[in-house]
Structure formats: structure tokens, C-alpha cells
């Protein structure tokens, strides 16, 4: 057999990871003795085995050639002054050079045959035959959810040879892809893109869908398709849009008018399509466009000028001479504002001259009726007066210019907007008269308070307000009739309520749970009573807190007599005949008896746990607005639980009319803040509300409060309990997804909730599931909880469960073990609840265990005798859980508190924890907790929960 000698390209792609040349020559000799392989370094003597036209290019991949290349690239970087770091510059330039050479190499290789040298699994390297291709892969991306953790990740996908490939079937070495033993070259843009993704450290966003969308997906979607695999919730918006016109110029000669439509603040324009999709701060929105409304507006615009009917490009235009003829644009501009058409883009018009006159404002107080002011205001530019109504429309749409009757543009300066903008936007306007509450003056910075308004609130009050903010002295003595030693921050809260009441403004005390909001309020009521001993007070609260208020009033003062307005005492005349000063009722009673309770003009009205009225559309929320009182106070540790709109009903009770209508508040503040994270709107709302909301956290003011430790207490179900769980899950899953396929997620929310509840019951104890045949009685939580109770030693524990049946199972086990306990659920009379709380708190009481229904005992109760908390079946509303824990972690606690969430491993409870982590996306500036967990579930979330 004759000896056959061959030479092949030998790829060493591992070296590409270090950015160095990756090509050698493989010498293959076949003879009668066998096959001999020898690796030869790429240099002048071995380049002769490559085609002559290629040899010059391959010089770059030799050691000497690569060194020269780097030297030249470093010189280029030094001269370029591009601002790009040398490392990045070299990485990109080396890629360009080596990929160009590699493209030439691959194109010249006969039949695409080559060899490559890769690390072997047993150590060392393995040389084998491979193929090279000149085809360029097509790059896209997809989002996946990891089954073991539920975390999200973005991965590249490559389309080549008629197939899609992922990281599972692709090995990437820099710009080289190895797919099915064939090498392909990535384009420069694709290489830089996958390198960018590799450097992003995606794991930090794995449980934050919004951040992953914002930081990874949206930047990629600027150039690539990203398959989201329905892993992100779509927010659907439909309804009648707000019509608008965008003004701009064409070539400095034509006025262009583009019709637009605002769907809940999201602007849409262009040819009609059934849906419009967009992303805002990582949230996906789908707009279902209203063809009828859009068509009506287009017809309206076409009728504005004879030329428009012939213009079919989706926008309208006129020469500036034509627009000014017979003051057409001026008249049309005012007509649009009168017809409630928003006007955008005034700042884009340069053809119109600016008014040579500065803005001038005349302001006079016409009348002051209690806290309500009537003002006369006239805004003018020289002799040209601007309509207050039109100014309000323009300010609300963010415009800084107004078109005047002389065809000039009046400029609304920053100083003018800071001084008068709030008055115009929040006031009720009737020609030149603005009606506003006097409290609005507190939101204006001193330098921007109109001089005419400064006397509205006395200098004496302003002096006290400034001194209170400085916090260096006590301004208002606490009445001697208050039997408590108040902490410094509590004194400041009391003084704050007193100061606001002096100008007729309400106060929202939003201190953390356990910081003594009740005591501060009682001190305030005593202060008001000492000024008028005929005063009557009303307190509305959740039913579970009625007796708590009753006892706290008796505890802290003897001058106020409380009256519980319920049952046989539900008689207003009986209250007045009793000689009591404070009427205490539940929100339910307030709603039912609002006609009687709204007749009395109360000295002070208090809403405790005021987030209970956060939904503007409920009867309770509407009812509290009818309460008339000289002073108003709202108390809540979580005034905003779901979104910024939660604030509106509470502040509208405290400061009627201050924030305008609910629709105004929603468009001006809630939507821009919750959806767009608009920092300017956040700051504007904070300026509007800061004087009237006082929030202190435990970390800020209760530095002596002992440490609180929260932990997950993992529970492993027994084989019997796990088998029961899987059987029930399988049955529920089939039923739910059949319903989802037929009717969608929204129409199956109830069945989804019921399915979740049933699986949570199995986790607590299968006995709780009533419609299952012969369930096992095995309950890992019950067994582990009893072990903990038996080892309490000198400690006391609160045990919370949402399920009444679970509490009774714990009762039975405690009775069997001879353990004393107290037990409160929805069937426990309110009077008995307070007796048990008082007994448990009493020094020397040997009872160590208090069993409490989660939703009944999560607020108002003071149980500082306990220092252990067990949440047997944690709920998805973390605010409810936190309130339950804070029954013991509050002022008066002197022991470290340990709270445990009992979670069954590999169950729906663990997945709920994961979803909680993923869905916590609201800003802490205005939003504290999330409530609508079930309402936010997508089909993908449901699949994750029941997989």
C-alpha cells in the first residue's frame, strides 16, 4: 500500500475563549503501517498547505501575525479617542479580523472537511473529523421557565439548515458555533449580542419578571425576535379613548396635525388595527382599539377644513399661511380644547412667534368659607388674556405653551407652573373663579406661595408648623387627663394631628403596626374635648377592633366615655342619653346606619385600618364620605396595599375635593405612577400628600424594639399525605385546564381559587378536604407544630391559621396533650375575644398558646406576651401575614420575636412563595404591599402552580 499524505485545517476552538488564534494544521499519513496524525503549528512553513490566495489572510492567525495585529490595534485605539475601553475595542476588532479570515478559510475548504481538537471527558484532548460551513446562522431569543425553581431565563436560539437549535444542541466558542459536528460563523452583530447577554448576570432578575423585561428582553427586542412563551402577564385595555392631536411642522412651511388616541394614558396613532401592543417598564399591554370612536374623531377632524377631506395619509396638513388665514388655527385650537381634545406638541412649533410679553397673574381672594377658598384669577400676556379652562387642559396634558388671540405663543414658565399650576389643575374653574381647599397652600414651597394667599393661614400657625418640622421643642402639651408616658415620636404625631386640625385638615397616620397609633389618636381626642366639652367623637373600625378601642380609651383616659354602637345599643339617641362622648362602630354598621350617623356633626371622625375603605366603588367607601366632622383622622399601617388609587378614598374623606375627582386622580397620578413609574408624578403626589400623611417605621423610631426573625419552616409530607396531595392535584388540574381552554383564565378565577384552597387544605391536613373519600389523617404540620409547642419552655406562642377546621384539629391535639390554650375565630363573640387577650397578657398567666384565625386576628390585638408566631398556612397577601406577626412585635415587647411560616416542600405553598417573589413589583415610594394575588394570575402562573 502506497503512503498517502494529507493536510487538513485543525480547529482548536477552546482557544477562542481566550481570544487567541485557534487554527493549526493536521498532518495525516496513511500507509501499510496504519494512520499517523501530527499537529503542526500554523506558521510560514505550514501555510503552504492552504490555497495561495488564503495564505496572506492566514498570516493573522499565526503567533507572530497575531502579535503584530494586537500592536496595530492598540495604536489605533490610542488614536481613536472613541471613549470605548481598550478591552472592548480589541475584542470587537479581533473578532472582525479573525471572523473574516475564518469565512475565507471555510469557503476554501474542499467538501467542508476539517478536523477539530476538543477536551475529552476523560481528560486531555480528542482530535476528530468535523465539517465547516459558510452558512450564517439566524439568531433569535426565547424566555424559558426552569422547572425546578420557577425562575426565568433568556436563551439564544440559532436557525441553520432548516432547524432551530438551543444551548442544549449548540456549543459556542466565541463567534464559532458547533452544531451536529459542523462549525458555523456568527455575524458580528449576533456575536456581540450573545456576548452582551452572557455578561448580563441574568440570575439577579430570575424572579423579577419586570426587571428581566426592562434590563434584558426589551433591549434585545430592538434588533431581535424574542419568544416570550406566554410567561409574562398581558394587561388588556379597552374602552372609549381620549382623542388628541399632535402638532408638528413639515419643512418649516406646513403645519401637520396627527390624530392620536389615549387609551388609559397609552398613546396610539396610525392606521386602525384591532389591537396595539406595547411594553411599559417591563409590563406588556394590549390595547383593543375602538374603531367607532376613532372613526368619529377622524370625521370630526376632516370637517375642520375643506382641504382635509382630500388628505388620506392618516394625518392632516396646511401651509402656515393657510392655517393663519381668517385665524383658522387660533379658532380651531380653542375649539379643540372646548371639545375636550388634548393638544400635544406645542413645543414643536417654531413657525409661530412667541409672545414678547411675560406671563402676568392677577390673584384675589373673593371668599373664604371655612377651609374652602374662592379666588379670582386672571392670566395674561400683555393685553392677551388666557382662559383658565384652557390652561387647565393644557397643563393636564403636559403642555407649556398657550396659543393667544394674536397668533402668538404664551410661554408657561417653570416658576409660574410651580406657583399657580397646582391651583389651576386641582381647583374647580368657572370662568375666572377658582375654588380650592385652603390646605393646598401647604403643598406650595414657601418661595412659590402667592403673596395674596399667605394670610389665609395665620403667621402663628405657620410658625408652629415650621418649629414642628424642626422637631427641637414640644409645642402642644399633652392633656393631663391622658394617662400614659408618650414616646417622643408619639408626641410629634399627636402635635401633627393637632396642628392640621387647627386649619380644618384631616390627618392620615401611617405609622408601622405596633407604634401606638391608637394612643396618639386618643391623646388628640382628649385635646379636642378639653377645648369643647360638648364634643362628640365617632370611631369606625373593623368589627374585631371594637372592644380593643373601648378598652384602650378606658385605659388611657377617664374624661372620655366610650359607647359601643352595635346590637341592642344600635340606637343613636341611646348614645346621646348615655353621656358618652365616643361612639365606636364597625364599618358594616356604619354602612347600614349611615343615614342616622351622617346627621350628626361630629367633633372628630376616626377611621381605623382605613385601608378598609380603599376601594372607591364599595358601599363602605361611599358611606364614610357622608360623615361630617370638624376634624378627621385615618389610621393605617398599610394605607396603600394594591396601587396608588388606594390613597384616593382615604384622602378624599380627610380632605374633601383636595385631589379632584377620582377620574382626575387616576389619570393625573395613579396611572403614570403605577404603570409608568413616572418620577415627576411620584414627586408631585408626594408634595401634595406629605403634609397630611405621617409615616414612621419601627427601624426609624422604635430602635429599642427587640429583633424580629422571620423564617420558613419546611415540612416534608409523609408518603400517605403526599399521595393524597398528588391525587387531588391531578383531579383539580384536569378540571381547571379544561375550563381555561374553553373560557379562558378570567372566567375560571373562582375554580382556580377553589383548587388552590383545596391543595392548601391538604398541606395543612387532608382531613379538611370534605369531598374526598377516605383521606389519610396524616398531617406533617400538625405533628411538627405539636413538637414545637411541647418545647416552648417559658415562651408563649401565637398560632395562626386561615382554616377554622385546622384550628379545631390543633385544639383536639392540645386537649389530648393537656396543653392550655385560648382560641379565637369568626364564631367567637367580640367581648370574649378581648377577655381572652387580656388574660393571655396578664403577668403570671401560665397559658402559653393562643390559636387565632388569620383574618380575624391579624389586626388591632396587642399580644406582646408571646414571642413565637407560627403561620400554619401562610396566605399570599404578605400584608396580612405581617400584620399577624406584628400582634406581638410592637411597642411593649421586650423579647426577641421568632416568626415561622410553615411550608410543605414540593407543594403549591412553595410555589406561592416563588410567585410572591416574582410579582413584588410596586414602588415603595407610594405602595407598600400587594393584595390582588389571584387576580394577577396568568395561565402560565396557573400551570406553574398545578404542575
Short mmCIF file of N, CA and C in Angstrom, two decimals, residues 409-484:
data_model
loop_
_atom_site.label_atom_id
_atom_site.label_comp_id
_atom_site.label_asym_id
_atom_site.label_seq_id
_atom_site.Cartn_x
_atom_site.Cartn_y
_atom_site.Cartn_z
N UNK A 409 -47.50 82.68 20.82
CA UNK A 409 -47.47 81.58 21.80
C UNK A 409 -47.01 82.13 23.14
N UNK A 410 -47.88 81.98 24.16
CA UNK A 410 -47.52 82.37 25.51
C UNK A 410 -46.80 81.24 26.21
N UNK A 411 -45.69 81.55 26.84
CA UNK A 411 -44.86 80.53 27.49
C UNK A 411 -45.22 80.44 28.97
N UNK A 412 -45.55 79.22 29.42
CA UNK A 412 -45.82 78.97 30.84
C UNK A 412 -44.50 78.58 31.49
N UNK A 413 -43.90 79.49 32.21
CA UNK A 413 -42.57 79.26 32.77
C UNK A 413 -42.62 78.29 33.94
N UNK A 414 -41.47 77.71 34.27
CA UNK A 414 -41.37 76.77 35.39
C UNK A 414 -41.80 77.43 36.70
N UNK A 415 -41.32 78.66 36.94
CA UNK A 415 -41.69 79.35 38.18
C UNK A 415 -43.20 79.56 38.26
N UNK A 416 -43.80 79.93 37.14
CA UNK A 416 -45.25 80.17 37.14
C UNK A 416 -46.00 78.87 37.41
N UNK A 417 -45.54 77.79 36.80
CA UNK A 417 -46.21 76.49 37.00
C UNK A 417 -46.09 76.06 38.45
N UNK A 418 -44.92 76.24 39.07
CA UNK A 418 -44.75 75.84 40.47
C UNK A 418 -45.61 76.69 41.39
N UNK A 419 -45.86 77.95 41.01
CA UNK A 419 -46.66 78.83 41.86
C UNK A 419 -48.15 78.64 41.65
N UNK A 420 -48.58 78.53 40.39
CA UNK A 420 -50.01 78.54 40.10
C UNK A 420 -50.53 77.22 39.49
N UNK A 421 -49.62 76.35 39.04
CA UNK A 421 -50.05 75.13 38.36
C UNK A 421 -50.93 74.25 39.21
N UNK A 422 -50.56 74.05 40.47
CA UNK A 422 -51.36 73.20 41.37
C UNK A 422 -52.74 73.80 41.58
N UNK A 423 -52.82 75.12 41.74
CA UNK A 423 -54.11 75.78 41.96
C UNK A 423 -55.04 75.53 40.77
N UNK A 424 -54.51 75.68 39.56
CA UNK A 424 -55.34 75.53 38.37
C UNK A 424 -55.70 74.07 38.13
N UNK A 425 -54.74 73.17 38.27
CA UNK A 425 -55.02 71.75 38.00
C UNK A 425 -55.99 71.14 39.01
N UNK A 426 -55.87 71.53 40.28
CA UNK A 426 -56.69 70.92 41.33
C UNK A 426 -57.94 71.73 41.68
N UNK A 427 -58.03 72.96 41.18
CA UNK A 427 -59.17 73.79 41.51
C UNK A 427 -60.35 73.55 40.59
N UNK A 428 -61.55 73.94 41.07
CA UNK A 428 -62.74 73.93 40.23
C UNK A 428 -62.84 75.30 39.57
N UNK A 429 -62.95 75.30 38.24
CA UNK A 429 -62.87 76.56 37.49
C UNK A 429 -64.22 76.93 36.91
N UNK A 430 -64.59 78.19 37.11
CA UNK A 430 -65.79 78.76 36.50
C UNK A 430 -65.40 80.15 35.98
N UNK A 431 -65.08 80.21 34.70
CA UNK A 431 -64.57 81.44 34.08
C UNK A 431 -63.30 81.88 34.81
N UNK A 432 -63.34 83.00 35.53
CA UNK A 432 -62.13 83.48 36.21
C UNK A 432 -62.14 83.18 37.71
N UNK A 433 -63.02 82.30 38.14
CA UNK A 433 -63.12 81.97 39.56
C UNK A 433 -62.62 80.54 39.78
N UNK A 434 -61.70 80.40 40.74
CA UNK A 434 -61.18 79.08 41.11
C UNK A 434 -61.57 78.78 42.56
N UNK A 435 -62.14 77.60 42.78
CA UNK A 435 -62.49 77.17 44.13
C UNK A 435 -61.52 76.08 44.55
N UNK A 436 -60.84 76.30 45.69
CA UNK A 436 -59.85 75.34 46.18
C UNK A 436 -59.96 75.20 47.69
N UNK A 437 -59.52 74.06 48.26
CA UNK A 437 -59.39 73.97 49.72
C UNK A 437 -58.13 74.70 50.17
N UNK A 438 -58.17 75.31 51.34
CA UNK A 438 -57.02 76.09 51.79
C UNK A 438 -55.80 75.22 52.06
N UNK A 439 -56.03 73.93 52.28
CA UNK A 439 -54.90 73.04 52.60
C UNK A 439 -53.89 72.98 51.47
N UNK A 440 -54.31 73.31 50.26
CA UNK A 440 -53.40 73.21 49.12
C UNK A 440 -52.19 74.12 49.30
N UNK A 441 -52.34 75.15 50.13
CA UNK A 441 -51.24 76.08 50.35
C UNK A 441 -50.06 75.38 51.02
N UNK A 442 -50.34 74.32 51.81
CA UNK A 442 -49.26 73.60 52.48
C UNK A 442 -48.33 72.91 51.50
N UNK A 443 -48.83 72.63 50.30
CA UNK A 443 -48.01 71.89 49.33
C UNK A 443 -47.12 72.80 48.51
N UNK A 444 -47.37 74.12 48.56
CA UNK A 444 -46.54 75.06 47.81
C UNK A 444 -45.29 75.38 48.61
N UNK A 445 -44.15 75.34 47.97
CA UNK A 445 -42.92 75.74 48.64
C UNK A 445 -43.04 77.21 49.02
N UNK A 446 -42.47 77.57 50.15
CA UNK A 446 -42.62 78.94 50.64
C UNK A 446 -42.29 79.99 49.58
N UNK A 447 -41.26 79.72 48.79
CA UNK A 447 -40.84 80.69 47.78
C UNK A 447 -41.84 80.80 46.64
N UNK A 448 -42.77 79.81 46.53
CA UNK A 448 -43.73 79.82 45.44
C UNK A 448 -45.16 80.02 45.93
N UNK A 449 -45.35 80.38 47.20
CA UNK A 449 -46.69 80.67 47.69
C UNK A 449 -47.09 82.07 47.23
N UNK A 450 -48.19 82.18 46.45
CA UNK A 450 -48.60 83.52 46.01
C UNK A 450 -48.80 84.44 47.22
N UNK A 451 -48.32 85.67 47.07
CA UNK A 451 -48.37 86.61 48.20
C UNK A 451 -49.79 86.81 48.71
N UNK A 452 -50.76 86.83 47.82
CA UNK A 452 -52.15 87.06 48.22
C UNK A 452 -52.70 85.92 49.08
N UNK A 453 -52.11 84.72 48.96
CA UNK A 453 -52.63 83.57 49.70
C UNK A 453 -51.96 83.40 51.06
N UNK A 454 -50.87 84.05 51.29
CA UNK A 454 -50.13 83.85 52.54
C UNK A 454 -50.96 84.15 53.79
N UNK A 455 -51.83 85.18 53.80
CA UNK A 455 -52.61 85.45 55.02
C UNK A 455 -53.73 84.45 55.28
N UNK A 456 -54.02 83.56 54.31
CA UNK A 456 -55.12 82.61 54.50
C UNK A 456 -54.92 81.79 55.76
N UNK A 457 -53.68 81.39 56.01
CA UNK A 457 -53.33 80.67 57.24
C UNK A 457 -52.47 81.61 58.07
N UNK A 458 -52.77 81.71 59.35
CA UNK A 458 -52.14 82.73 60.19
C UNK A 458 -50.64 82.52 60.33
N UNK A 459 -49.94 83.62 60.56
CA UNK A 459 -48.49 83.55 60.79
C UNK A 459 -48.16 82.72 62.01
N UNK A 460 -49.03 82.78 63.03
CA UNK A 460 -48.80 81.99 64.24
C UNK A 460 -48.80 80.50 63.92
N UNK A 461 -49.75 80.09 63.07
CA UNK A 461 -49.81 78.66 62.71
C UNK A 461 -48.57 78.29 61.91
N UNK A 462 -48.20 79.12 60.92
CA UNK A 462 -47.02 78.82 60.11
C UNK A 462 -45.78 78.70 61.00
N UNK A 463 -45.69 79.53 62.00
CA UNK A 463 -44.54 79.49 62.91
C UNK A 463 -44.49 78.16 63.64
N UNK A 464 -45.65 77.72 64.13
CA UNK A 464 -45.68 76.42 64.84
C UNK A 464 -45.37 75.27 63.89
N UNK A 465 -45.89 75.35 62.66
CA UNK A 465 -45.66 74.28 61.67
C UNK A 465 -44.17 74.14 61.36
N UNK A 466 -43.48 75.26 61.20
CA UNK A 466 -42.05 75.23 60.91
C UNK A 466 -41.28 74.69 62.11
N UNK A 467 -41.66 75.12 63.31
CA UNK A 467 -40.99 74.63 64.52
C UNK A 467 -41.25 73.14 64.72
N UNK A 468 -42.46 72.69 64.37
CA UNK A 468 -42.75 71.25 64.48
C UNK A 468 -41.85 70.46 63.53
N UNK A 469 -41.65 70.96 62.32
CA UNK A 469 -40.80 70.25 61.36
C UNK A 469 -39.35 70.21 61.84
N UNK A 470 -38.92 71.25 62.53
CA UNK A 470 -37.55 71.26 63.06
C UNK A 470 -37.41 70.26 64.20
N UNK A 471 -38.48 70.01 64.94
CA UNK A 471 -38.51 68.96 65.96
C UNK A 471 -37.64 69.21 67.18
N UNK A 472 -37.37 70.47 67.49
CA UNK A 472 -36.47 70.76 68.62
C UNK A 472 -37.21 71.04 69.93
N UNK A 473 -38.52 71.19 69.88
CA UNK A 473 -39.26 71.55 71.09
C UNK A 473 -40.65 70.95 71.05
N UNK A 474 -41.25 70.80 72.24
CA UNK A 474 -42.63 70.36 72.33
C UNK A 474 -43.53 71.59 72.25
N UNK A 475 -44.47 71.56 71.30
CA UNK A 475 -45.28 72.74 71.01
C UNK A 475 -46.64 72.73 71.70
N UNK A 476 -47.25 71.54 71.80
CA UNK A 476 -48.60 71.43 72.32
C UNK A 476 -48.60 70.42 73.47
N UNK A 477 -48.80 70.87 74.69
CA UNK A 477 -48.75 69.96 75.85
C UNK A 477 -49.80 68.86 75.73
N UNK A 478 -49.41 67.66 76.15
CA UNK A 478 -50.37 66.56 76.20
C UNK A 478 -51.29 66.78 77.39
N UNK A 479 -52.60 66.66 77.22
CA UNK A 479 -53.51 66.87 78.34
C UNK A 479 -53.16 65.99 79.54
N UNK A 480 -53.31 66.54 80.73
CA UNK A 480 -53.02 65.78 81.95
C UNK A 480 -53.93 64.58 82.08
N UNK A 481 -55.09 64.64 81.42
CA UNK A 481 -56.05 63.53 81.51
C UNK A 481 -55.62 62.30 80.72
N UNK A 482 -54.53 62.41 79.95
CA UNK A 482 -54.01 61.24 79.22
C UNK A 482 -53.06 60.50 80.14
N UNK A 483 -53.42 59.28 80.49
CA UNK A 483 -52.65 58.51 81.47
C UNK A 483 -51.64 57.61 80.76
N UNK A 484 -50.62 58.23 80.21
CA UNK A 484 -49.59 57.46 79.51
C UNK A 484 -48.35 58.32 79.36
#
